[in-house]
Coordinates of C-alpha atoms in Angstrom, one line a residue:
Chain A
M1 CA 24.6 26.6 -10.0
A2 CA 21.3 26.1 -8.2
S3 CA 20.9 22.6 -7.0
E4 CA 18.5 20.6 -9.1
M5 CA 17.7 17.1 -10.3
I6 CA 18.1 16.8 -14.1
V7 CA 16.4 13.9 -15.8
A8 CA 16.7 12.9 -19.5
I9 CA 15.9 9.3 -20.0
Q10 CA 14.8 6.9 -22.8
K11 CA 13.4 3.5 -22.3
S12 CA 11.5 1.2 -24.7
F13 CA 9.5 -1.9 -24.0
P14 CA 8.9 -4.5 -26.7
G15 CA 5.4 -4.1 -28.0
R16 CA 4.5 -1.2 -25.8
L17 CA 5.1 2.5 -26.0
S18 CA 8.5 3.8 -25.2
V19 CA 9.4 6.5 -22.7
D20 CA 11.4 9.6 -23.7
A21 CA 11.2 12.1 -20.9
S22 CA 13.2 15.1 -19.8
F23 CA 12.5 17.4 -16.9
R24 CA 14.1 19.2 -14.0
L25 CA 13.3 19.5 -10.4
P26 CA 14.7 22.3 -8.3
L27 CA 15.9 20.9 -5.0
D28 CA 16.4 24.2 -3.2
P29 CA 13.9 25.2 -2.1
P30 CA 12.4 21.7 -2.0
T31 CA 9.9 21.4 -4.8
I32 CA 6.9 19.0 -5.2
L33 CA 6.8 18.0 -8.9
I34 CA 3.6 16.3 -10.2
L35 CA 4.0 13.8 -13.0
F36 CA 0.5 14.0 -14.6
G37 CA -1.0 11.9 -17.3
P38 CA -3.5 9.2 -18.1
S39 CA -2.9 5.6 -17.0
G40 CA -0.4 3.9 -19.2
A41 CA 1.3 7.2 -20.1
G42 CA 4.7 6.1 -18.7
K43 CA 4.6 8.0 -15.5
T44 CA 5.3 5.0 -13.3
T45 CA 8.2 4.0 -15.5
V46 CA 9.8 7.4 -15.1
L47 CA 9.3 7.1 -11.3
R48 CA 10.8 3.6 -11.2
C49 CA 13.8 4.9 -13.2
L50 CA 14.3 7.6 -10.6
A51 CA 14.1 5.0 -7.8
G52 CA 16.7 2.8 -9.6
L53 CA 14.2 -0.1 -10.1
E54 CA 14.4 0.3 -13.9
W55 CA 17.3 1.3 -16.0
P56 CA 16.9 3.7 -18.9
E57 CA 18.5 2.5 -22.1
Q58 CA 19.8 5.9 -22.8
G59 CA 20.1 9.1 -20.8
S60 CA 21.1 10.4 -17.5
I61 CA 19.7 11.2 -14.1
Q62 CA 21.6 13.7 -12.0
F63 CA 20.7 14.6 -8.5
G64 CA 22.5 17.7 -7.3
D65 CA 26.2 16.7 -7.4
E66 CA 25.4 12.9 -7.6
V67 CA 25.2 11.1 -10.8
W68 CA 22.6 8.4 -10.5
V69 CA 22.5 7.2 -14.1
E70 CA 24.7 8.1 -17.1
T71 CA 24.4 5.5 -19.8
K72 CA 27.3 6.9 -21.8
V73 CA 29.8 5.8 -19.1
G74 CA 27.7 3.0 -17.7
T75 CA 27.0 4.6 -14.3
R76 CA 24.2 2.9 -12.5
M77 CA 23.7 3.8 -8.9
P78 CA 21.6 1.0 -7.2
P79 CA 18.4 2.0 -5.4
Q80 CA 20.1 1.3 -2.0
K81 CA 22.6 4.1 -2.5
R82 CA 20.2 6.8 -3.6
R83 CA 18.7 7.7 -0.2
I84 CA 15.2 7.9 -1.5
G85 CA 11.8 7.3 -0.1
F86 CA 9.7 5.4 -2.5
M87 CA 6.0 4.6 -2.1
S88 CA 4.4 2.4 -4.7
Q89 CA 0.7 2.5 -5.6
D90 CA -0.2 -0.6 -3.5
Y91 CA 2.1 0.6 -0.6
S92 CA 4.1 -2.8 -0.6
L93 CA 4.0 -3.1 3.2
F94 CA 5.7 -6.2 4.5
P95 CA 2.9 -8.5 5.7
S96 CA 5.4 -10.5 7.8
H97 CA 6.4 -7.5 9.8
S98 CA 4.5 -5.3 12.3
V99 CA 3.8 -1.7 11.7
E100 CA 6.8 -0.8 13.9
D101 CA 9.1 -3.2 12.1
N102 CA 8.0 -2.0 8.7
I103 CA 8.9 1.6 9.6
A104 CA 12.2 0.5 11.2
F105 CA 13.1 -1.7 8.2
G106 CA 15.4 0.7 6.5
L107 CA 17.0 2.0 9.7
G108 CA 19.5 -0.8 10.1
E109 CA 22.4 1.6 10.2
L110 CA 21.2 3.3 13.4
D111 CA 21.8 1.8 16.8
A112 CA 18.8 0.3 18.6
A113 CA 18.1 3.4 20.7
S114 CA 18.1 6.0 17.9
R115 CA 16.2 3.6 15.7
R116 CA 13.4 3.3 18.4
Q117 CA 13.4 7.1 18.8
R118 CA 13.1 7.7 15.0
V119 CA 10.2 5.2 14.7
T120 CA 8.4 6.9 17.6
E121 CA 9.0 10.3 16.0
V122 CA 7.7 9.3 12.6
M123 CA 4.7 7.4 14.1
A124 CA 3.7 10.5 16.0
L125 CA 4.1 12.7 12.9
L126 CA 1.7 10.4 11.0
Q127 CA -0.6 9.9 14.0
L128 CA 0.0 6.1 14.1
Q129 CA 0.5 5.8 17.8
G130 CA -0.9 2.6 19.3
A131 CA -0.5 0.7 16.0
E132 CA 3.1 -0.4 16.7
R133 CA 2.5 -4.2 17.1
V134 CA -0.3 -4.4 14.5
R135 CA 0.2 -6.2 11.2
P136 CA -0.4 -4.0 8.1
N137 CA -3.3 -6.1 6.8
Q138 CA -5.3 -5.3 10.0
L139 CA -5.2 -1.6 9.2
S140 CA -7.7 0.4 7.1
G141 CA -6.5 1.7 3.7
G142 CA -5.9 5.2 5.0
Q143 CA -3.8 3.8 7.9
Q144 CA -1.8 1.6 5.5
Q145 CA -1.0 4.7 3.4
R146 CA 0.3 6.4 6.5
V147 CA 2.5 3.5 7.4
A148 CA 3.9 3.4 3.9
L149 CA 4.6 7.1 4.1
A150 CA 6.1 6.7 7.6
R151 CA 8.4 3.9 6.3
A152 CA 9.4 6.0 3.3
I153 CA 10.3 9.1 5.3
A154 CA 11.9 7.3 8.3
R155 CA 15.4 7.4 6.7
R156 CA 15.2 11.1 6.1
P157 CA 15.4 10.6 2.3
Q158 CA 16.8 13.3 0.0
L159 CA 14.1 12.6 -2.5
L160 CA 10.5 11.3 -2.0
L161 CA 8.9 9.4 -4.8
L162 CA 5.1 8.7 -4.5
D163 CA 3.3 6.7 -7.1
E164 CA -0.5 7.5 -7.1
P165 CA -0.3 8.0 -3.3
L166 CA -4.1 8.2 -2.9
S167 CA -5.5 6.0 -5.6
A168 CA -6.0 2.9 -3.5
L169 CA -8.3 4.7 -1.1
D170 CA -12.1 5.4 -1.4
A171 CA -13.2 8.9 -2.4
P172 CA -14.0 10.4 1.1
T173 CA -10.7 9.1 2.5
Q174 CA -8.9 10.5 -0.5
S175 CA -10.2 14.0 0.0
K176 CA -9.3 13.9 3.7
L177 CA -5.8 12.6 3.2
C178 CA -5.0 14.8 0.3
G179 CA -5.0 18.0 2.3
E180 CA -3.0 16.2 5.1
L181 CA -0.5 15.0 2.6
R182 CA 0.1 18.5 1.3
S183 CA 0.8 19.8 4.8
L184 CA 3.0 16.8 5.6
L185 CA 5.1 17.3 2.4
K186 CA 5.5 21.0 3.1
Q187 CA 6.4 20.3 6.7
L188 CA 9.0 17.7 5.7
A189 CA 10.5 20.0 3.1
I190 CA 11.8 17.1 1.0
P191 CA 12.0 17.4 -2.8
S192 CA 9.2 15.1 -4.1
V193 CA 8.0 13.6 -7.3
V194 CA 4.3 12.6 -7.2
V195 CA 2.6 10.6 -9.9
T196 CA -1.1 11.1 -10.3
H197 CA -3.9 11.2 -12.9
D198 CA -6.2 13.2 -10.7
W199 CA -6.4 16.9 -11.4
A200 CA -7.5 17.9 -7.9
E201 CA -4.6 16.0 -6.4
A202 CA -2.2 17.7 -8.8
L203 CA -3.6 21.2 -7.9
T204 CA -3.5 20.5 -4.2
L205 CA -0.1 18.9 -3.9
G206 CA 2.0 20.3 -6.7
D207 CA 4.4 23.2 -7.0
Q208 CA 5.4 22.2 -10.5
M209 CA 3.6 19.9 -12.9
T210 CA 4.8 17.9 -15.9
V211 CA 2.2 16.5 -18.2
I212 CA 3.2 13.2 -19.8
N213 CA 1.4 11.3 -22.4
E214 CA 2.5 8.3 -24.4
G215 CA 5.9 8.5 -22.8
R216 CA 6.6 12.1 -23.7
V217 CA 6.6 15.3 -21.8
L218 CA 4.0 17.7 -23.2
Q219 CA 4.1 20.7 -20.9
T220 CA 5.7 21.8 -17.7
G221 CA 4.7 24.7 -15.4
T222 CA 2.8 25.4 -12.2
P223 CA -0.4 23.4 -11.9
Q224 CA -2.5 26.5 -12.3
E225 CA -0.6 27.5 -15.4
V226 CA -0.9 24.1 -17.0
F227 CA -4.6 23.7 -16.2
S228 CA -5.7 27.2 -17.3
R229 CA -3.3 27.5 -20.3
P230 CA -2.8 24.1 -21.8
R231 CA -0.2 24.3 -24.6
D232 CA -2.4 22.5 -27.1
A233 CA -5.6 20.4 -27.6
E234 CA -3.8 17.2 -26.4
V235 CA -2.8 18.7 -23.1
A236 CA -6.3 20.3 -22.7
R237 CA -7.9 16.9 -23.2
I238 CA -5.6 15.2 -20.7
V239 CA -5.9 17.7 -17.9
G240 CA -9.7 18.0 -18.6
V241 CA -10.2 21.2 -16.5
E242 CA -9.5 24.4 -18.4
T243 CA -10.6 27.0 -16.0
V244 CA -8.6 27.2 -12.8
V245 CA -8.8 30.6 -11.0
Q246 CA -8.1 31.7 -7.5
G247 CA -10.9 32.9 -5.3
R248 CA -12.0 33.3 -1.7
V249 CA -14.9 31.8 0.1
I250 CA -17.2 34.7 1.2
D251 CA -20.3 32.8 2.2
S252 CA -21.1 29.3 3.1
S253 CA -24.4 27.8 4.2
S254 CA -26.2 24.4 3.9
G255 CA -23.8 22.9 1.4
L256 CA -23.6 25.9 -0.8
S257 CA -20.6 28.2 -0.9
T258 CA -20.2 31.6 -2.6
I259 CA -16.8 32.4 -3.9
D260 CA -15.5 35.7 -4.9
V261 CA -13.2 35.6 -8.0
D262 CA -11.8 39.0 -8.8
G263 CA -15.2 40.6 -8.0
T264 CA -17.3 38.0 -9.8
K265 CA -19.4 35.8 -7.5
L266 CA -19.7 32.1 -8.1
M267 CA -21.9 29.5 -6.3
A268 CA -20.4 26.1 -5.7
L269 CA -21.9 22.9 -4.3
A270 CA -19.4 22.5 -1.4
D271 CA -19.0 23.1 2.3
A272 CA -16.1 25.5 2.5
E273 CA -14.8 27.5 5.4
L274 CA -15.3 31.2 5.3
G275 CA -12.3 33.2 4.2
L276 CA -10.5 30.2 2.7
D277 CA -8.4 30.7 -0.4
V278 CA -9.4 28.2 -3.0
F279 CA -8.8 27.2 -6.6
V280 CA -12.1 27.3 -8.5
C281 CA -12.1 24.7 -11.3
V282 CA -14.6 24.4 -14.1
R283 CA -14.6 21.9 -16.9
A284 CA -15.1 23.5 -20.3
E285 CA -17.8 21.0 -21.2
D286 CA -19.8 22.0 -18.1
V287 CA -20.2 25.6 -19.3
V288 CA -23.5 26.4 -21.2
L289 CA -23.6 29.6 -23.3
E290 CA -26.7 31.7 -23.7
T291 CA -27.4 34.9 -25.5
L292 CA -28.4 37.8 -23.4
G293 CA -31.9 38.1 -22.0
V294 CA -32.9 34.5 -21.8
G295 CA -35.2 33.8 -18.8
A296 CA -34.4 31.9 -15.6
T297 CA -32.7 28.5 -15.7
S298 CA -31.8 26.1 -13.0
A299 CA -28.1 26.9 -13.3
R300 CA -27.0 29.0 -10.3
N301 CA -24.3 30.9 -12.0
H302 CA -24.9 33.3 -14.9
L303 CA -21.9 35.2 -15.9
A304 CA -22.1 38.0 -18.4
G305 CA -19.0 38.4 -20.5
T306 CA -17.6 38.9 -23.9
V307 CA -16.2 36.2 -26.3
R308 CA -12.4 36.6 -26.6
E309 CA -11.3 33.7 -28.6
V310 CA -12.9 31.0 -30.7
T311 CA -10.8 27.9 -31.5
I312 CA -12.1 25.0 -33.5
M313 CA -11.1 21.6 -32.1
G314 CA -12.7 19.0 -34.4
A315 CA -16.4 18.7 -33.8
L316 CA -16.2 21.0 -30.9
V317 CA -15.3 24.6 -30.5
R318 CA -13.5 26.1 -27.6
I319 CA -14.7 29.6 -26.6
R320 CA -12.8 31.8 -24.2
I321 CA -15.0 34.3 -22.4
D322 CA -13.9 37.3 -20.4
C323 CA -16.3 37.5 -17.5
G324 CA -14.1 39.2 -15.0
F325 CA -11.7 36.2 -15.4
L326 CA -11.1 34.0 -18.4
L327 CA -13.5 31.1 -18.7
S328 CA -13.3 28.3 -21.2
A329 CA -16.4 26.7 -22.7
L330 CA -16.6 23.8 -25.1
V331 CA -19.6 23.9 -27.4
T332 CA -20.6 22.3 -30.8
R333 CA -20.1 24.0 -34.1
S334 CA -23.9 24.4 -34.6
A335 CA -24.2 26.2 -31.3
V336 CA -21.5 28.6 -32.5
E337 CA -23.5 29.3 -35.6
D338 CA -26.9 29.7 -33.7
L339 CA -25.4 32.1 -31.2
R340 CA -23.2 33.8 -33.8
L341 CA -20.3 33.5 -31.5
S342 CA -17.2 35.4 -32.5
P343 CA -14.7 37.6 -30.7
G344 CA -16.4 40.7 -29.2
V345 CA -19.9 39.2 -29.0
P346 CA -21.6 39.6 -25.6
V347 CA -22.7 36.2 -24.1
V348 CA -23.9 34.7 -20.8
A349 CA -22.1 31.7 -19.4
A350 CA -24.3 29.4 -17.2
I351 CA -22.7 27.0 -14.8
K352 CA -24.5 24.7 -12.4
A353 CA -23.3 25.0 -8.8
G354 CA -22.3 21.3 -8.9
A355 CA -19.9 21.9 -11.8
V356 CA -17.9 24.5 -9.8
H357 CA -15.2 22.5 -8.0
L358 CA -13.2 24.0 -5.2
V359 CA -9.7 22.8 -4.4
S360 CA -8.2 24.1 -1.3
R361 CA -4.5 24.4 -0.7
G362 CA -4.8 25.4 2.9
S363 CA -4.2 22.8 5.6
R364 CA -7.8 23.2 6.7
A365 CA -8.8 21.3 3.6
A366 CA -12.5 21.7 3.0
S367 CA -13.3 19.7 -0.1
A368 CA -9.8 19.3 -1.4
C369 CA -9.2 16.5 -3.9
A370 CA -12.9 15.7 -4.3
S371 CA -12.6 15.4 -8.0
A372 CA -15.6 14.6 -10.1
Chain B
M1 CA 21.5 -48.7 16.7
A2 CA 20.2 -48.5 13.1
I3 CA 17.6 -46.0 14.3
A4 CA 20.2 -43.7 15.8
V5 CA 22.3 -43.8 12.6
T6 CA 19.2 -43.1 10.5
L7 CA 18.0 -40.2 12.6
K8 CA 21.5 -38.7 12.8
L9 CA 21.9 -39.0 9.0
A10 CA 18.5 -37.5 8.3
A11 CA 19.0 -34.6 10.6
L12 CA 22.4 -33.7 9.4
T13 CA 21.4 -34.1 5.7
A14 CA 18.4 -31.7 6.3
L15 CA 20.6 -29.2 8.1
I16 CA 23.2 -29.2 5.3
L17 CA 20.5 -28.9 2.7
V18 CA 19.1 -25.8 4.4
V19 CA 22.6 -24.2 4.4
I20 CA 23.4 -24.9 0.8
G21 CA 19.8 -25.2 -0.5
L22 CA 18.7 -21.6 0.5
P23 CA 21.3 -19.8 -1.5
L24 CA 20.9 -22.2 -4.4
A25 CA 17.1 -21.7 -4.4
H26 CA 17.5 -18.0 -4.1
W27 CA 19.7 -18.0 -7.2
L28 CA 17.3 -20.3 -9.0
S29 CA 14.3 -18.0 -8.1
F30 CA 15.8 -14.6 -9.0
S31 CA 18.5 -15.2 -11.6
R32 CA 17.7 -14.1 -15.1
W33 CA 20.5 -16.2 -16.6
R34 CA 19.2 -17.8 -19.8
W35 CA 20.9 -21.2 -19.1
K36 CA 19.4 -21.5 -15.6
F37 CA 17.3 -24.4 -16.7
L38 CA 20.4 -26.5 -17.0
V39 CA 21.0 -26.2 -13.3
E40 CA 17.4 -26.7 -12.5
S41 CA 17.4 -30.0 -14.3
V42 CA 20.5 -31.2 -12.5
V43 CA 18.9 -30.3 -9.2
A44 CA 15.8 -32.3 -10.1
L45 CA 17.7 -35.3 -11.5
P46 CA 17.6 -37.4 -8.2
L47 CA 13.8 -37.3 -8.5
V48 CA 13.9 -39.6 -11.6
L49 CA 17.2 -41.3 -11.4
P50 CA 17.2 -44.8 -9.9
P51 CA 19.0 -44.6 -6.5
T52 CA 21.4 -47.3 -7.6
V53 CA 22.5 -45.3 -10.6
L54 CA 23.0 -42.2 -8.5
G55 CA 24.8 -44.3 -5.8
F56 CA 27.0 -45.9 -8.4
Y57 CA 28.2 -42.5 -9.8
I58 CA 28.7 -41.1 -6.3
L59 CA 30.7 -44.2 -5.4
V60 CA 32.9 -43.7 -8.4
A61 CA 33.2 -40.0 -7.9
I62 CA 34.3 -40.2 -4.3
G63 CA 36.3 -43.4 -4.7
P64 CA 40.1 -43.4 -4.2
Q65 CA 40.6 -43.5 -8.0
S66 CA 38.9 -40.1 -8.6
P67 CA 40.5 -36.7 -8.0
L68 CA 37.8 -35.9 -5.3
G69 CA 38.5 -39.2 -3.5
R70 CA 42.3 -38.6 -3.6
F71 CA 41.8 -35.1 -2.3
Y72 CA 39.7 -36.4 0.6
I73 CA 42.3 -39.1 1.4
A74 CA 45.1 -36.5 1.3
I75 CA 43.2 -34.3 3.9
V76 CA 41.5 -36.9 6.2
G77 CA 43.7 -39.9 5.7
H78 CA 41.1 -42.5 4.8
P79 CA 38.8 -43.0 1.8
L80 CA 35.2 -41.6 1.7
P81 CA 33.1 -44.6 0.6
F82 CA 31.6 -46.9 3.2
T83 CA 31.9 -44.2 6.0
F84 CA 29.2 -42.1 7.6
E85 CA 30.6 -38.9 5.9
G86 CA 30.5 -40.6 2.5
L87 CA 26.9 -41.6 3.2
L88 CA 26.1 -38.1 4.3
F89 CA 27.5 -36.7 1.1
A90 CA 25.4 -39.0 -1.0
S91 CA 22.3 -38.3 1.0
V92 CA 22.7 -34.6 0.5
L93 CA 22.8 -35.0 -3.2
Y94 CA 20.0 -37.5 -3.2
S95 CA 17.7 -35.3 -1.2
L96 CA 18.7 -32.0 -2.9
P97 CA 15.4 -31.6 -4.9
F98 CA 13.3 -32.3 -1.9
A99 CA 14.8 -29.3 -0.1
V100 CA 15.5 -26.9 -3.1
Q101 CA 12.1 -27.2 -4.8
P102 CA 10.0 -26.2 -1.8
F103 CA 12.4 -23.3 -1.2
V104 CA 12.1 -22.1 -4.8
A105 CA 8.4 -22.4 -4.8
A106 CA 8.2 -20.3 -1.6
F107 CA 10.6 -17.7 -2.9
E108 CA 8.7 -17.4 -6.1
Q109 CA 5.6 -16.6 -4.1
V110 CA 7.2 -13.5 -2.7
D111 CA 5.9 -10.4 -4.3
R112 CA 8.7 -8.7 -6.3
R113 CA 7.4 -5.3 -5.3
L114 CA 8.1 -6.1 -1.6
I115 CA 11.7 -6.9 -2.5
E116 CA 12.0 -3.7 -4.5
A117 CA 10.5 -1.7 -1.5
S118 CA 13.2 -3.2 0.6
W119 CA 15.9 -2.1 -1.8
T120 CA 14.6 1.5 -1.9
L121 CA 14.8 1.5 1.9
G122 CA 18.6 1.1 1.5
V123 CA 18.6 -2.6 2.4
S124 CA 21.1 -4.7 0.4
R125 CA 20.2 -7.7 -1.6
I126 CA 21.7 -10.1 0.9
K127 CA 20.0 -8.4 3.9
T128 CA 16.7 -8.3 2.0
F129 CA 17.1 -12.1 1.7
F130 CA 17.5 -12.7 5.4
K131 CA 15.2 -9.9 6.7
L132 CA 12.3 -10.2 4.3
I133 CA 12.4 -13.2 1.9
I134 CA 13.1 -15.8 4.5
P135 CA 10.4 -14.5 7.0
L136 CA 7.9 -14.5 4.1
S137 CA 8.9 -18.1 3.1
V138 CA 9.0 -19.7 6.5
A139 CA 6.5 -22.4 5.5
G140 CA 8.4 -23.3 2.4
V141 CA 11.7 -23.5 4.3
V142 CA 10.3 -25.7 7.0
T143 CA 8.6 -27.9 4.3
G144 CA 12.0 -28.3 2.5
F145 CA 13.7 -29.2 5.7
V146 CA 11.1 -31.7 6.8
L147 CA 10.8 -33.3 3.3
S148 CA 14.5 -33.8 3.0
F149 CA 14.6 -35.2 6.5
A150 CA 11.8 -37.7 5.7
H151 CA 13.2 -38.6 2.4
T152 CA 16.6 -39.4 3.9
L153 CA 14.9 -41.6 6.6
G154 CA 13.7 -44.0 3.9
E155 CA 16.6 -44.1 1.4
F156 CA 17.8 -47.5 0.5
G157 CA 19.6 -47.8 -2.8
V158 CA 22.0 -45.0 -2.4
V159 CA 22.8 -46.1 1.2
L160 CA 23.6 -49.6 0.1
M161 CA 25.8 -48.4 -2.8
V162 CA 27.8 -45.8 -1.0
G163 CA 27.5 -46.7 2.7
G164 CA 27.6 -50.4 2.5
N165 CA 26.1 -52.1 5.6
I166 CA 28.3 -51.5 8.5
E167 CA 26.6 -52.0 11.9
G168 CA 26.5 -48.8 13.9
V169 CA 28.1 -46.7 11.1
T170 CA 26.2 -46.9 7.9
R171 CA 23.4 -49.5 8.6
T172 CA 20.2 -47.5 8.4
V173 CA 16.7 -48.6 9.3
S174 CA 15.7 -49.4 5.7
I175 CA 18.7 -51.7 5.3
D176 CA 18.0 -53.2 8.7
I177 CA 14.5 -54.2 7.4
Y178 CA 16.0 -55.8 4.3
D179 CA 18.4 -57.8 6.4
E180 CA 15.7 -59.0 8.7
V181 CA 13.6 -60.1 5.8
Q182 CA 16.6 -61.9 4.3
A183 CA 17.0 -63.7 7.6
L184 CA 13.3 -64.6 7.5
N185 CA 12.8 -62.6 10.8
Y186 CA 9.5 -61.1 9.7
A187 CA 8.6 -60.0 13.3
G188 CA 11.7 -57.8 13.6
A189 CA 11.2 -56.4 10.1
A190 CA 7.6 -55.5 10.9
K191 CA 8.6 -53.7 14.0
T192 CA 11.2 -51.5 12.3
A193 CA 9.0 -51.0 9.3
L194 CA 6.1 -49.8 11.5
F195 CA 8.5 -47.4 13.2
L196 CA 9.6 -45.9 9.8
L197 CA 6.0 -45.7 8.7
A198 CA 4.9 -43.9 11.9
I199 CA 7.7 -41.3 11.7
S200 CA 7.2 -40.6 8.0
Y201 CA 3.5 -40.2 8.5
A202 CA 3.9 -37.9 11.5
V203 CA 6.4 -35.8 9.7
L204 CA 4.1 -35.3 6.7
L205 CA 1.2 -34.6 8.9
G206 CA 3.2 -31.8 10.4
V207 CA 4.1 -30.4 7.0
Y208 CA 0.6 -30.4 5.6
A209 CA -0.9 -29.1 8.8
M210 CA 1.5 -26.2 8.9
N211 CA 0.8 -25.3 5.3
R212 CA -3.0 -25.4 5.9
K213 CA -2.5 -23.5 9.2
V214 CA -4.9 -25.9 11.0
W215 CA -3.7 -25.0 14.5
T216 CA -4.6 -21.3 14.2
I217 CA -7.8 -21.6 16.2
W218 CA -8.1 -17.8 16.6
P219 CA -7.9 -15.8 13.4
Q220 CA -4.2 -15.0 13.0
K221 CA -3.5 -11.9 11.1

């Protein structure tokens, strides 16, 4: 049996929505699982159950050979025994302890020499040298996040749990740290569960992704799968970005990049490195459809294609267009009538360069995580 | 002589209260037991009870007629009332809320999320208490210690009931003042009273200054 973590938990809160979630996380090779959903969806509750800070009313959590929770027989392994690294949204650094003492806090089982060595190691890994004696509240948000990560990984946990790891930071710092976080997680090779509501973060960090809404698991798959093929309208609405395709940067100058997607060229408003492999993300509502032969517009991307699929979603209609790759557009019903959109009809999709988002998974992150 | 007895009594009382008050306060702060308020009320009782009433019950409870008193005699060989140890026992009970309530207030200020972070780092509950909760509550612990010290300095009713008035053993400053006044020696009483006033004021100054952090001249982070 391949080693994996199997989670199936139920928990209810008086007057609030209940959580009923099941998912699996392969441990070998170590996998990064994204729990994705809007705020209040129950993601944090699931994470706290994994950490042992909340107890499900029913269900089980199995980690490889270890049983962490099994309500049928009353097994409840306390957080101390699970050998996890947990990082809460606000980092929960100890204000009474220096950076060094924060990181060494969980290393009580080591002797003084190996403890010092481990602290030095982890601080070097996260580029925190020189901050040993500083109190956490003297650090910038980005540095605090590093200290919290350092503290979480210092004990060499067998599972890393990160709750909105970047949400407490300002946008430029977020995009900088997101790429770094991905390379760090890959380098550490620890199975991880990351809670986020940011699609760019999910695409950058995740190997697997589980969409949760109102306490329930809606869809699981690789981030690209989930984003580009949402199971239903609810998932599509939650993830927000329906076109996610892989491409390569072939030109970049003065803030504009040209990306090649299977032979189709797209302009994006981003500084990206030449030759970088990126995810190209377009929100369906940012795509404008035109009939053939309309004159020049300000949109930089005009993609000729054929309508493949027309799905009515309430007042809006989702059109899938084949223009070298599958592009989703969201238009009104009257637009469908005016343009006579139906499968097989040729159409031009116009997208402003600013609506083409690039998410890099390389360590040389260009504009990773800069979600709109 | 009375001053030495008083200082010794106050210091020992405050020390004992730190030792038994911290675990008690920890339990009061973090327990989810629904009948916890019963214990809370008992701890607060000395705040409202007349000292003579408290003293009377303690006297009866530790007297040679009670099981506790007989037990003490069996072990030590002499009864507990009207000894320094008996007085110490009464003082600890009398000053209990003055130590426990600041401790509880400080513990409740500690962010639960920090405690949870400590647990996820593999640190047991008891170690979390000593390594995290106490360092975060230093001001409250010192306040509780100092208040119980200061409160014991000035106690009168309980001392009279349980300790009696034995020169060099249980005669404290406040009783000394009463004796001086009874003997119409107002000058002597004034001297001792001033001493008690000065100490009490100095102690409270220390507590309030610490809680306001007045001596951090440079910005302490």
